[in-house]
Amino acid sequence: MSGDFHFRGRLTDPAVLSRLDLDVTKSTDEIDIWIPGYMEPTIREALDGFEPGRRGPGVPSFDFLLENTHRSAVHLEMRDVYDEEPEFIHWKRTGEVVYDFAAWKKQLAPCIKRGVKFRRLRIVAEPVSDYIRWEHAISSGNIDAGEDLRWLPRSQTYDLLLPGADLWLFDQRRIRFGVQRGDGSRGTYEFSSDPRIVRQVVASFEMAWDRAIPHADYKIH
């Protein structure tokens, strides 16, 4: 043939379809696609570099995900209680707002420099919990780090289809779900790059974001 690669997906040329049928069987739920020959090095690298039994790098770290993000990172928070950090316990005891965002600002700085936009959305029940009240008090640190932060009362989300867990979404391609325990402590992480799941998450986040209130305008109740 021409040297180009052909895969089952979307293809309509009768001559190519006829020739392809001589080499590859086709199921009733498959169509054909065409990939130009200049992609041969990429495809060869994937095919020829395959090693039976080879294992991947395992669960990606947050640092790895962030370092490989180039356009956008969004964080959706939907719980009213999380791990009680020492600064939160101190605030409950004394009313003093103390939190060091230096490490977070340092981590975000190179991402922001290469053009990554950070958005954080917090969906909260009202009246808010003590934890959310504390988060609101320290949120100027998120803004200073370069985040766009909004708040959305849970009473305004009843007609939205939201994910079942908090999440980070990177470049609208990779998702890290944070599955918390019932007491608010950290549980497990689940990951997905399935386009069907990503599409649903993007849609639900954007609908919630459109309704949400910018941090500067949100008053604690």
PDB file of C-alpha atoms in Angstrom:
ATOM      1  CA  MET A   1       0.000   0.000   0.000  1.00  0.00           C
ATOM      2  CA  SER A   2       1.053   3.681   0.257  1.00  0.00           C
ATOM      3  CA  GLY A   3       3.046   3.404   3.481  1.00  0.00           C
ATOM      4  CA  ASP A   4       0.377   5.194   5.497  1.00  0.00           C
ATOM      5  CA  PHE A   5      -1.165   3.494   8.521  1.00  0.00           C
ATOM      6  CA  HIS A   6      -4.792   2.461   8.594  1.00  0.00           C
ATOM      7  CA  PHE A   7      -6.746   1.592  11.732  1.00  0.00           C
ATOM      8  CA  ARG A   8     -10.281   0.519  12.314  1.00  0.00           C
ATOM      9  CA  GLY A   9     -12.168   3.724  13.082  1.00  0.00           C
ATOM     10  CA  ARG A  10     -13.480   6.062  10.335  1.00  0.00           C
ATOM     11  CA  LEU A  11     -12.601   5.533   6.651  1.00  0.00           C
ATOM     12  CA  THR A  12     -14.751   5.753   3.518  1.00  0.00           C
ATOM     13  CA  ASP A  13     -12.490   5.140   0.493  1.00  0.00           C
ATOM     14  CA  PRO A  14     -13.918   1.938  -1.130  1.00  0.00           C
ATOM     15  CA  ALA A  15     -10.543   0.846  -2.543  1.00  0.00           C
ATOM     16  CA  VAL A  16      -8.800   1.196   0.808  1.00  0.00           C
ATOM     17  CA  LEU A  17     -11.664  -0.528   2.613  1.00  0.00           C
ATOM     18  CA  SER A  18     -11.530  -3.435   0.200  1.00  0.00           C
ATOM     19  CA  ARG A  19      -7.753  -3.786   0.608  1.00  0.00           C
ATOM     20  CA  LEU A  20      -7.971  -3.453   4.406  1.00  0.00           C
ATOM     21  CA  ASP A  21     -10.565  -6.218   4.580  1.00  0.00           C
ATOM     22  CA  LEU A  22      -7.981  -8.632   3.179  1.00  0.00           C
ATOM     23  CA  ASP A  23      -5.789  -8.111   6.260  1.00  0.00           C
ATOM     24  CA  VAL A  24      -8.084  -7.160   9.148  1.00  0.00           C
ATOM     25  CA  THR A  25     -11.452  -8.531  10.139  1.00  0.00           C
ATOM     26  CA  LYS A  26     -14.118  -6.002  11.012  1.00  0.00           C
ATOM     27  CA  SER A  27     -16.849  -6.226  13.635  1.00  0.00           C
ATOM     28  CA  THR A  28     -20.295  -4.785  13.059  1.00  0.00           C
ATOM     29  CA  ASP A  29     -19.686  -2.005  15.615  1.00  0.00           C
ATOM     30  CA  GLU A  30     -16.389  -0.807  14.048  1.00  0.00           C
ATOM     31  CA  ILE A  31     -15.617   1.838  11.437  1.00  0.00           C
ATOM     32  CA  ASP A  32     -12.287   2.844   9.856  1.00  0.00           C
ATOM     33  CA  ILE A  33      -9.886   5.748  10.310  1.00  0.00           C
ATOM     34  CA  TRP A  34      -6.865   7.015   8.358  1.00  0.00           C
ATOM     35  CA  ILE A  35      -3.602   8.224   9.918  1.00  0.00           C
ATOM     36  CA  PRO A  36      -1.033   9.960   7.666  1.00  0.00           C
ATOM     37  CA  GLY A  37       2.340   8.377   7.056  1.00  0.00           C
ATOM     38  CA  TYR A  38       4.293  11.180   8.775  1.00  0.00           C
ATOM     39  CA  MET A  39       3.089   9.756  12.080  1.00  0.00           C
ATOM     40  CA  GLU A  40       5.048   6.554  11.438  1.00  0.00           C
ATOM     41  CA  PRO A  41       7.871   7.372  13.932  1.00  0.00           C
ATOM     42  CA  THR A  42       5.373   7.921  16.729  1.00  0.00           C
ATOM     43  CA  ILE A  43       3.452   4.758  15.941  1.00  0.00           C
ATOM     44  CA  ARG A  44       6.637   2.731  15.502  1.00  0.00           C
ATOM     45  CA  GLU A  45       7.894   3.932  18.851  1.00  0.00           C
ATOM     46  CA  ALA A  46       4.704   2.732  20.487  1.00  0.00           C
ATOM     47  CA  LEU A  47       4.619  -0.609  18.660  1.00  0.00           C
ATOM     48  CA  ASP A  48       8.301  -1.527  18.537  1.00  0.00           C
ATOM     49  CA  GLY A  49       8.977  -0.388  22.082  1.00  0.00           C
ATOM     50  CA  PHE A  50       6.414  -2.775  23.555  1.00  0.00           C
ATOM     51  CA  GLU A  51       7.871  -5.133  26.144  1.00  0.00           C
ATOM     52  CA  PRO A  52       5.746  -8.076  27.332  1.00  0.00           C
ATOM     53  CA  GLY A  53       5.243  -7.867  31.069  1.00  0.00           C
ATOM     54  CA  ARG A  54       6.470  -4.300  31.302  1.00  0.00           C
ATOM     55  CA  ARG A  55       4.771  -2.301  34.032  1.00  0.00           C
ATOM     56  CA  GLY A  56       4.109   1.420  33.992  1.00  0.00           C
ATOM     57  CA  PRO A  57       5.302   3.961  36.564  1.00  0.00           C
ATOM     58  CA  GLY A  58       2.320   3.303  38.821  1.00  0.00           C
ATOM     59  CA  VAL A  59       0.028   5.891  40.390  1.00  0.00           C
ATOM     60  CA  PRO A  60       0.975   9.386  39.147  1.00  0.00           C
ATOM     61  CA  SER A  61       1.913  11.862  41.840  1.00  0.00           C
ATOM     62  CA  PHE A  62       0.260  15.267  42.055  1.00  0.00           C
ATOM     63  CA  ASP A  63       3.629  16.844  41.249  1.00  0.00           C
ATOM     64  CA  PHE A  64       3.915  14.750  38.068  1.00  0.00           C
ATOM     65  CA  LEU A  65       0.400  15.672  36.952  1.00  0.00           C
ATOM     66  CA  LEU A  66       1.016  19.356  37.576  1.00  0.00           C
ATOM     67  CA  GLU A  67       4.409  19.354  35.855  1.00  0.00           C
ATOM     68  CA  ASN A  68       2.785  17.887  32.740  1.00  0.00           C
ATOM     69  CA  THR A  69      -0.085  20.387  32.653  1.00  0.00           C
ATOM     70  CA  HIS A  70       0.153  23.135  30.030  1.00  0.00           C
ATOM     71  CA  ARG A  71      -3.195  24.929  29.806  1.00  0.00           C
ATOM     72  CA  SER A  72      -5.566  24.503  32.726  1.00  0.00           C
ATOM     73  CA  ALA A  73      -6.000  22.944  36.142  1.00  0.00           C
ATOM     74  CA  VAL A  74      -9.314  23.021  37.968  1.00  0.00           C
ATOM     75  CA  HIS A  75     -10.096  21.854  41.467  1.00  0.00           C
ATOM     76  CA  LEU A  76     -13.617  20.965  42.571  1.00  0.00           C
ATOM     77  CA  GLU A  77     -14.279  20.737  46.320  1.00  0.00           C
ATOM     78  CA  MET A  78     -17.716  19.589  47.493  1.00  0.00           C
ATOM     79  CA  ARG A  79     -17.314  18.515  51.112  1.00  0.00           C
ATOM     80  CA  ASP A  80     -17.971  20.590  54.208  1.00  0.00           C
ATOM     81  CA  VAL A  81     -15.470  18.785  56.435  1.00  0.00           C
ATOM     82  CA  TYR A  82     -11.893  17.702  55.695  1.00  0.00           C
ATOM     83  CA  ASP A  83      -8.852  16.626  57.698  1.00  0.00           C
ATOM     84  CA  GLU A  84      -8.439  18.969  60.652  1.00  0.00           C
ATOM     85  CA  GLU A  85      -5.095  20.599  59.953  1.00  0.00           C
ATOM     86  CA  PRO A  86      -3.117  22.101  62.853  1.00  0.00           C
ATOM     87  CA  GLU A  87      -3.816  25.618  61.554  1.00  0.00           C
ATOM     88  CA  PHE A  88      -7.549  24.909  61.589  1.00  0.00           C
ATOM     89  CA  ILE A  89      -7.406  23.589  65.155  1.00  0.00           C
ATOM     90  CA  HIS A  90      -5.425  26.693  66.162  1.00  0.00           C
ATOM     91  CA  TRP A  91      -8.045  28.932  64.537  1.00  0.00           C
ATOM     92  CA  LYS A  92     -10.876  27.170  66.361  1.00  0.00           C
ATOM     93  CA  ARG A  93      -9.083  27.630  69.647  1.00  0.00           C
ATOM     94  CA  THR A  94      -7.858  31.205  69.247  1.00  0.00           C
ATOM     95  CA  GLY A  95      -9.641  32.757  66.257  1.00  0.00           C
ATOM     96  CA  GLU A  96      -6.238  33.611  64.774  1.00  0.00           C
ATOM     97  CA  VAL A  97      -5.897  33.065  61.027  1.00  0.00           C
ATOM     98  CA  VAL A  98      -2.486  31.569  60.262  1.00  0.00           C
ATOM     99  CA  TYR A  99      -1.591  29.573  57.154  1.00  0.00           C
ATOM    100  CA  ASP A 100       1.600  29.494  55.098  1.00  0.00           C
ATOM    101  CA  PHE A 101       0.960  29.376  51.344  1.00  0.00           C
ATOM    102  CA  ALA A 102       4.648  29.714  50.410  1.00  0.00           C
ATOM    103  CA  ALA A 103       5.068  26.102  49.247  1.00  0.00           C
ATOM    104  CA  TRP A 104       1.848  26.216  47.219  1.00  0.00           C
ATOM    105  CA  LYS A 105       2.815  29.501  45.570  1.00  0.00           C
ATOM    106  CA  LYS A 106       6.222  28.056  44.706  1.00  0.00           C
ATOM    107  CA  GLN A 107       4.612  24.975  43.158  1.00  0.00           C
ATOM    108  CA  LEU A 108       2.172  26.985  41.061  1.00  0.00           C
ATOM    109  CA  ALA A 109       4.628  29.647  39.915  1.00  0.00           C
ATOM    110  CA  PRO A 110       6.301  27.701  37.044  1.00  0.00           C
ATOM    111  CA  CYS A 111       2.906  26.445  35.868  1.00  0.00           C
ATOM    112  CA  ILE A 112       1.469  29.946  35.760  1.00  0.00           C
ATOM    113  CA  LYS A 113       4.591  31.168  33.962  1.00  0.00           C
ATOM    114  CA  ARG A 114       4.004  28.696  31.123  1.00  0.00           C
ATOM    115  CA  GLY A 115       0.354  29.746  30.869  1.00  0.00           C
ATOM    116  CA  VAL A 116      -1.597  27.317  33.073  1.00  0.00           C
ATOM    117  CA  LYS A 117      -4.846  28.811  34.397  1.00  0.00           C
ATOM    118  CA  PHE A 118      -5.932  27.631  37.857  1.00  0.00           C
ATOM    119  CA  ARG A 119      -9.559  27.610  38.935  1.00  0.00           C
ATOM    120  CA  ARG A 120     -10.896  26.370  42.269  1.00  0.00           C
ATOM    121  CA  LEU A 121     -14.599  25.880  42.952  1.00  0.00           C
ATOM    122  CA  ARG A 122     -15.978  25.176  46.420  1.00  0.00           C
ATOM    123  CA  ILE A 123     -19.540  23.938  46.749  1.00  0.00           C
ATOM    124  CA  VAL A 124     -20.690  24.479  50.319  1.00  0.00           C
ATOM    125  CA  ALA A 125     -23.741  23.971  52.508  1.00  0.00           C
ATOM    126  CA  GLU A 126     -25.129  27.024  54.286  1.00  0.00           C
ATOM    127  CA  PRO A 127     -24.836  27.913  57.087  1.00  0.00           C
ATOM    128  CA  VAL A 128     -21.233  26.853  56.463  1.00  0.00           C
ATOM    129  CA  SER A 129     -19.282  24.475  58.691  1.00  0.00           C
ATOM    130  CA  ASP A 130     -16.447  25.708  60.889  1.00  0.00           C
ATOM    131  CA  TYR A 131     -13.980  24.186  58.456  1.00  0.00           C
ATOM    132  CA  ILE A 132     -15.427  26.108  55.494  1.00  0.00           C
ATOM    133  CA  ARG A 133     -15.501  29.278  57.578  1.00  0.00           C
ATOM    134  CA  TRP A 134     -11.777  28.804  58.229  1.00  0.00           C
ATOM    135  CA  GLU A 135     -11.061  28.029  54.567  1.00  0.00           C
ATOM    136  CA  HIS A 136     -12.810  31.221  53.576  1.00  0.00           C
ATOM    137  CA  ALA A 137     -10.671  33.162  56.050  1.00  0.00           C
ATOM    138  CA  ILE A 138      -7.398  31.901  54.549  1.00  0.00           C
ATOM    139  CA  SER A 139      -8.468  31.943  50.885  1.00  0.00           C
ATOM    140  CA  SER A 140      -6.655  35.172  50.115  1.00  0.00           C
ATOM    141  CA  GLY A 141      -3.596  32.916  49.997  1.00  0.00           C
ATOM    142  CA  ASN A 142      -5.122  30.955  47.120  1.00  0.00           C
ATOM    143  CA  ILE A 143      -5.763  34.188  45.255  1.00  0.00           C
ATOM    144  CA  ASP A 144      -2.230  35.417  45.900  1.00  0.00           C
ATOM    145  CA  ALA A 145      -0.871  32.110  44.554  1.00  0.00           C
ATOM    146  CA  GLY A 146      -2.614  32.784  41.238  1.00  0.00           C
ATOM    147  CA  GLU A 147      -5.888  30.896  41.554  1.00  0.00           C
ATOM    148  CA  ASP A 148      -9.307  32.069  40.423  1.00  0.00           C
ATOM    149  CA  LEU A 149     -11.580  31.029  43.302  1.00  0.00           C
ATOM    150  CA  ARG A 150     -15.371  30.843  43.398  1.00  0.00           C
ATOM    151  CA  TRP A 151     -17.974  29.596  45.864  1.00  0.00           C
ATOM    152  CA  LEU A 152     -21.340  27.996  45.142  1.00  0.00           C
ATOM    153  CA  PRO A 153     -24.014  27.392  47.800  1.00  0.00           C
ATOM    154  CA  ARG A 154     -25.226  23.815  47.684  1.00  0.00           C
ATOM    155  CA  SER A 155     -28.808  25.065  47.548  1.00  0.00           C
ATOM    156  CA  GLN A 156     -28.086  26.321  44.031  1.00  0.00           C
ATOM    157  CA  THR A 157     -26.833  22.967  42.722  1.00  0.00           C
ATOM    158  CA  TYR A 158     -29.932  20.770  43.129  1.00  0.00           C
ATOM    159  CA  ASP A 159     -30.496  20.572  39.355  1.00  0.00           C
ATOM    160  CA  LEU A 160     -26.837  19.958  38.454  1.00  0.00           C
ATOM    161  CA  LEU A 161     -25.307  16.541  37.834  1.00  0.00           C
ATOM    162  CA  LEU A 162     -22.082  16.704  39.813  1.00  0.00           C
ATOM    163  CA  PRO A 163     -19.298  14.114  40.209  1.00  0.00           C
ATOM    164  CA  GLY A 164     -19.414  11.837  43.226  1.00  0.00           C
ATOM    165  CA  ALA A 165     -16.046  12.979  44.587  1.00  0.00           C
ATOM    166  CA  ASP A 166     -13.779  15.995  44.775  1.00  0.00           C
ATOM    167  CA  LEU A 167     -11.343  16.169  41.888  1.00  0.00           C
ATOM    168  CA  TRP A 168      -8.507  17.825  40.028  1.00  0.00           C
ATOM    169  CA  LEU A 169      -8.843  18.079  36.253  1.00  0.00           C
ATOM    170  CA  PHE A 170      -5.658  18.731  34.252  1.00  0.00           C
ATOM    171  CA  ASP A 171      -5.782  20.153  30.709  1.00  0.00           C
ATOM    172  CA  GLN A 172      -9.303  18.758  30.385  1.00  0.00           C
ATOM    173  CA  ARG A 173      -7.642  15.375  29.839  1.00  0.00           C
ATOM    174  CA  ARG A 174      -6.684  13.762  33.137  1.00  0.00           C
ATOM    175  CA  ILE A 175      -8.730  13.538  36.318  1.00  0.00           C
ATOM    176  CA  ARG A 176      -7.648  12.730  39.838  1.00  0.00           C
ATOM    177  CA  PHE A 177     -10.664  11.949  42.005  1.00  0.00           C
ATOM    178  CA  GLY A 178     -10.177  12.282  45.759  1.00  0.00           C
ATOM    179  CA  VAL A 179     -12.456   9.826  47.537  1.00  0.00           C
ATOM    180  CA  GLN A 180     -12.793  10.934  51.158  1.00  0.00           C
ATOM    181  CA  ARG A 181     -13.841   8.802  54.105  1.00  0.00           C
ATOM    182  CA  GLY A 182     -17.094   9.476  55.903  1.00  0.00           C
ATOM    183  CA  ASP A 183     -15.362  11.394  58.688  1.00  0.00           C
ATOM    184  CA  GLY A 184     -13.776  13.754  56.179  1.00  0.00           C
ATOM    185  CA  SER A 185     -10.297  12.251  56.378  1.00  0.00           C
ATOM    186  CA  ARG A 186      -8.338  11.477  53.215  1.00  0.00           C
ATOM    187  CA  GLY A 187      -9.245   8.212  51.535  1.00  0.00           C
ATOM    188  CA  THR A 188      -8.030   7.049  48.137  1.00  0.00           C
ATOM    189  CA  TYR A 189      -7.348   8.535  44.720  1.00  0.00           C
ATOM    190  CA  GLU A 190      -8.874   7.288  41.498  1.00  0.00           C
ATOM    191  CA  PHE A 191      -7.622   8.377  38.082  1.00  0.00           C
ATOM    192  CA  SER A 192      -9.216   8.592  34.655  1.00  0.00           C
ATOM    193  CA  SER A 193      -8.395   9.890  31.194  1.00  0.00           C
ATOM    194  CA  ASP A 194     -11.412   8.241  29.585  1.00  0.00           C
ATOM    195  CA  PRO A 195     -12.838  10.903  27.204  1.00  0.00           C
ATOM    196  CA  ARG A 196     -16.382   9.910  28.126  1.00  0.00           C
ATOM    197  CA  ILE A 197     -15.754  10.599  31.804  1.00  0.00           C
ATOM    198  CA  VAL A 198     -13.669  13.706  31.137  1.00  0.00           C
ATOM    199  CA  ARG A 199     -16.441  15.151  28.971  1.00  0.00           C
ATOM    200  CA  GLN A 200     -18.995  14.713  31.748  1.00  0.00           C
ATOM    201  CA  VAL A 201     -16.705  16.250  34.358  1.00  0.00           C
ATOM    202  CA  VAL A 202     -15.879  19.248  32.162  1.00  0.00           C
ATOM    203  CA  ALA A 203     -19.563  19.896  31.501  1.00  0.00           C
ATOM    204  CA  SER A 204     -20.611  19.623  35.149  1.00  0.00           C
ATOM    205  CA  PHE A 205     -17.747  21.812  36.361  1.00  0.00           C
ATOM    206  CA  GLU A 206     -18.409  24.549  33.814  1.00  0.00           C
ATOM    207  CA  MET A 207     -22.124  24.679  34.607  1.00  0.00           C
ATOM    208  CA  ALA A 208     -21.375  24.964  38.320  1.00  0.00           C
ATOM    209  CA  TRP A 209     -18.619  27.524  37.689  1.00  0.00           C
ATOM    210  CA  ASP A 210     -20.993  29.754  35.735  1.00  0.00           C
ATOM    211  CA  ARG A 211     -23.326  29.917  38.746  1.00  0.00           C
ATOM    212  CA  ALA A 212     -20.626  30.359  41.348  1.00  0.00           C
ATOM    213  CA  ILE A 213     -19.750  33.551  43.197  1.00  0.00           C
ATOM    214  CA  PRO A 214     -16.251  35.076  42.965  1.00  0.00           C
ATOM    215  CA  HIS A 215     -14.384  34.920  46.242  1.00  0.00           C
ATOM    216  CA  ALA A 216     -14.367  38.691  46.678  1.00  0.00           C
ATOM    217  CA  ASP A 217     -18.159  38.746  46.529  1.00  0.00           C
ATOM    218  CA  TYR A 218     -19.023  35.679  48.571  1.00  0.00           C
ATOM    219  CA  LYS A 219     -20.142  36.421  52.111  1.00  0.00           C
ATOM    220  CA  ILE A 220     -20.109  33.672  54.710  1.00  0.00           C
ATOM    221  CA  HIS A 221     -23.507  32.657  56.110  1.00  0.00           C
TER     222      HIS A 221
END
